Short mmCIF file of C-alpha atoms in Angstrom, two decimals:
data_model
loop_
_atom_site.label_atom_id
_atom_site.label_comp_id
_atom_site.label_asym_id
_atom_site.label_seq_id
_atom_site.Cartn_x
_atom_site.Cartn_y
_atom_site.Cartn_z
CA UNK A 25 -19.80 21.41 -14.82
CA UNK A 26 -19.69 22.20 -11.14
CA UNK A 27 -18.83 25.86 -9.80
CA UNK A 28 -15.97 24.67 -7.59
CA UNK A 29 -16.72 28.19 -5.75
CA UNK A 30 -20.48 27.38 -4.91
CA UNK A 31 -19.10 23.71 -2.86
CA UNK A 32 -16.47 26.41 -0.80
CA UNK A 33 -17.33 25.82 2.81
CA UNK A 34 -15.74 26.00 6.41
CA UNK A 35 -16.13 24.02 9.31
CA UNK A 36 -15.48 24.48 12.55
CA UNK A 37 -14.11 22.34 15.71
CA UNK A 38 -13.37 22.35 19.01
CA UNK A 39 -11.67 20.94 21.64
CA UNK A 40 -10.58 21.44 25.12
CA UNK A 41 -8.81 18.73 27.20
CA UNK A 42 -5.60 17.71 29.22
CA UNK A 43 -2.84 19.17 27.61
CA UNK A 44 -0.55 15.97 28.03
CA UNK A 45 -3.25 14.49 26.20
CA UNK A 46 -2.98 17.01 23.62
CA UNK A 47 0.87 16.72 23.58
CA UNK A 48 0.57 12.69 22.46
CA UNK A 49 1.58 12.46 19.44
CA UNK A 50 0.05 8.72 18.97
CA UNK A 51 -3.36 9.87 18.83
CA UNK A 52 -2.52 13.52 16.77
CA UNK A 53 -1.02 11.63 14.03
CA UNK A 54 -2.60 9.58 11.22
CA UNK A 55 -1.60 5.78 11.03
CA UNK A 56 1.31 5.43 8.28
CA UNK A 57 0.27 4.37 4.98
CA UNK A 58 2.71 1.37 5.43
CA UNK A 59 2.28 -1.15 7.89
CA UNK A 60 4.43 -2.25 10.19
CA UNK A 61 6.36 -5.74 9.43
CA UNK A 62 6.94 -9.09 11.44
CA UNK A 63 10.30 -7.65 12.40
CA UNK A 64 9.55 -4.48 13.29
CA UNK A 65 10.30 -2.68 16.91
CA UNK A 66 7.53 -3.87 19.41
CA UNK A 67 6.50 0.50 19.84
CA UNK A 68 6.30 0.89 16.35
CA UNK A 69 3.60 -1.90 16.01
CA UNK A 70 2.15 -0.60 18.77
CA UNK A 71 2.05 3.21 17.95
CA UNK A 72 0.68 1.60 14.49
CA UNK A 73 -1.82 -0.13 15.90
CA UNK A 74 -3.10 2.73 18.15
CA UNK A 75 -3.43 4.76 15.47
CA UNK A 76 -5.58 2.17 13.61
CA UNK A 77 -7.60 1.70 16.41
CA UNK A 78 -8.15 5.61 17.84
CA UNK A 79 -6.88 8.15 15.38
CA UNK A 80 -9.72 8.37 13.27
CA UNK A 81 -12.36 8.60 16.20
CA UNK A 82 -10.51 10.67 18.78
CA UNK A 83 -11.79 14.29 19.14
CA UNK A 84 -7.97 15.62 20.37
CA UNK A 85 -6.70 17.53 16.97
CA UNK A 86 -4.77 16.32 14.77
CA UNK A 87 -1.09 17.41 14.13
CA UNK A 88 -2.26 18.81 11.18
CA UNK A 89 -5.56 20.82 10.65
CA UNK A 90 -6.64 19.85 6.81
CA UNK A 91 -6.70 16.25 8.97
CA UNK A 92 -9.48 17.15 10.32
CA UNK A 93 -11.45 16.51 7.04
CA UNK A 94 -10.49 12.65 7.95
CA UNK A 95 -12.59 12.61 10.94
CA UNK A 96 -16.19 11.90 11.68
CA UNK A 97 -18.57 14.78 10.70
CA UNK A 98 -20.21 14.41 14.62
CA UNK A 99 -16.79 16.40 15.35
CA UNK A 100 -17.97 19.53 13.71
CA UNK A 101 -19.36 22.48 15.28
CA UNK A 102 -20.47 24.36 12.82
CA UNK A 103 -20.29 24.95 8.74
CA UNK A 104 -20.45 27.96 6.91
CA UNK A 105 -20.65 29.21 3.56
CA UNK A 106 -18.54 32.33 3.25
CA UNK A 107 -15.26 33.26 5.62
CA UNK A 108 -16.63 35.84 7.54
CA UNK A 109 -19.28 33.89 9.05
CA UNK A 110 -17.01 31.32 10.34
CA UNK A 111 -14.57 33.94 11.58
CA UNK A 112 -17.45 35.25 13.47
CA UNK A 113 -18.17 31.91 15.18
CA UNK A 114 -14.52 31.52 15.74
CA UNK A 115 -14.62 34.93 17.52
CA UNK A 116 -18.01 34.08 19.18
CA UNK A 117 -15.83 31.03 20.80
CA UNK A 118 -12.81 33.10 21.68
CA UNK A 119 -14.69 35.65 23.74
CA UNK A 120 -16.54 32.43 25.37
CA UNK A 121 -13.14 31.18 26.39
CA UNK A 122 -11.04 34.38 26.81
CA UNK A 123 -11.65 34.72 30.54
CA UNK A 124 -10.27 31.69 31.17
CA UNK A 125 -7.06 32.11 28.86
CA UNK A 126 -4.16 31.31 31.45
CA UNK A 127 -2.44 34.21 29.67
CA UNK A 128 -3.53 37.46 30.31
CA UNK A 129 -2.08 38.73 27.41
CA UNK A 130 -4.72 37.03 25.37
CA UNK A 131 -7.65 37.93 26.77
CA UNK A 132 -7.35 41.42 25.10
CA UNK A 133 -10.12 42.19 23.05
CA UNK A 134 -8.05 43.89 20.32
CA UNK A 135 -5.91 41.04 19.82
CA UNK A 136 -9.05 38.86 19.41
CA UNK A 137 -10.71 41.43 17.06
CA UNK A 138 -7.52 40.90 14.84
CA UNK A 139 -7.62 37.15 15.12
CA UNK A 140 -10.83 37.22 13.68
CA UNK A 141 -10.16 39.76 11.12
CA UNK A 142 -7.19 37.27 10.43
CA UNK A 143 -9.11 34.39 10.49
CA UNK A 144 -12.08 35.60 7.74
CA UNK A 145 -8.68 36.77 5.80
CA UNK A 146 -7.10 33.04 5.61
CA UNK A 147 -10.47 31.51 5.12
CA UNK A 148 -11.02 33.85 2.05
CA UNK A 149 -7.94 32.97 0.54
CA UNK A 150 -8.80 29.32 0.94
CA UNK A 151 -6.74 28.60 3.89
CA UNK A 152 -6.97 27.21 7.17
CA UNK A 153 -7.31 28.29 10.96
CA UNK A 154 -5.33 26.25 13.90
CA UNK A 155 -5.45 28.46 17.69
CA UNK A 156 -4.62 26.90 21.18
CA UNK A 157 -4.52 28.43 24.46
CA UNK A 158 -3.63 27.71 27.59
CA UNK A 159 -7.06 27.92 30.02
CA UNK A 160 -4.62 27.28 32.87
CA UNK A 161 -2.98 23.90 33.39
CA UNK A 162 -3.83 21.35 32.10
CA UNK A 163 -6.39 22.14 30.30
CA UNK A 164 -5.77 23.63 26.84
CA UNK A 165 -8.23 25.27 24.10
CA UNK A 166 -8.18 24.04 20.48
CA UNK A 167 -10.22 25.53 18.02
CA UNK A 168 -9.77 25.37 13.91
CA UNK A 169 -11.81 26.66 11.32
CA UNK A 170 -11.19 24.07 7.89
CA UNK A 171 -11.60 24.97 4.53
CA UNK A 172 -13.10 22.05 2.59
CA UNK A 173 -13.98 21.32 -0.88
CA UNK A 174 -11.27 21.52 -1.50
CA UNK A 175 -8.69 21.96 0.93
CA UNK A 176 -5.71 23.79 0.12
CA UNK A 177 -3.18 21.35 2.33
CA UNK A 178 -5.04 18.28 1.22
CA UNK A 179 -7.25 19.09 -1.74
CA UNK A 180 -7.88 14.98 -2.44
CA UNK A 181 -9.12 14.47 0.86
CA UNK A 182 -13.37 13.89 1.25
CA UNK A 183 -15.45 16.49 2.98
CA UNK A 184 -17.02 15.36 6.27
CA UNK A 185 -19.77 16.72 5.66
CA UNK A 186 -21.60 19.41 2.71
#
């Protein structure tokens, strides 16, 4: 029998992009399980067919983050074996991006100390990490930090990648 603790791991993704693009739902969202039928409303076949066609492939994040076990294992950044190293790469990326952050506020290196004390904290627990940031219009900062096999959120779903 397998030690379910020794397959823990944590990957890491990021993306940075046109926050309109960011703010389309159609390419955040997985395609429905049920497809759409001969009468249905012209947008829904569309938005169904979008999804078909891009969701899986597109590197904007998805609406929600255990989703992005469903996507190609080229999107990772990194993968780690225990929560404080990929806390430390997520903290690593912060204080890459902080001096762009359109907020002041967030460039602080306290508050970023505690994200990533917060962030090794929810990875230890099995959970996962979702931050954006403004790095002043339109471009936003997304970065996540997954928890796969399993996944807490979506413990069925396939690991990208070991």
């Amino acid at each position: 029998m397998l030690n379910r603790d020794a397959l823990l791991h944590f990957h890491g993704y990021v993306w940075v992009g046109d926050k309109t693009v960011f703010d389309k739902e159609s390419v955040r969202r997985p395609p429905s399980s049920v497809e759409p039928t001969a009468t249905s409303p012209a947008d829904v076949v569309e938005r169904y067919r979008e999804a078909v066609a891009e969701w899986r492939v597109t590197e904007v994040p998805p609406l929600e983050t255990a989703y992005w076990l469903a996507k190609p294992a080229n999107l990772i950044r990194g993968t780690w074996g225990h929560p404080k190293e990929a806390a430390e790469w997520l903290g690593e990326r912060l204080a890459e991006y902080a001096p762009r952050f359109a907020s002041r506020t967030d460039r602080y290196t306290t508050g970023l100390a505690r994200t990533v004390s917060y962030t090794a904290e929810t990875l230890g627990w099995g959970g996962d990490v979702s931050l954006g940031y403004y790095l002043g219009r339109p471009l936003f900062l997304s970065l996540a930090v997954v928890t796969c096999s399993p996944n807490r959120a979506a413990p069925d779903r396939e690991c990208p990648a070991k």
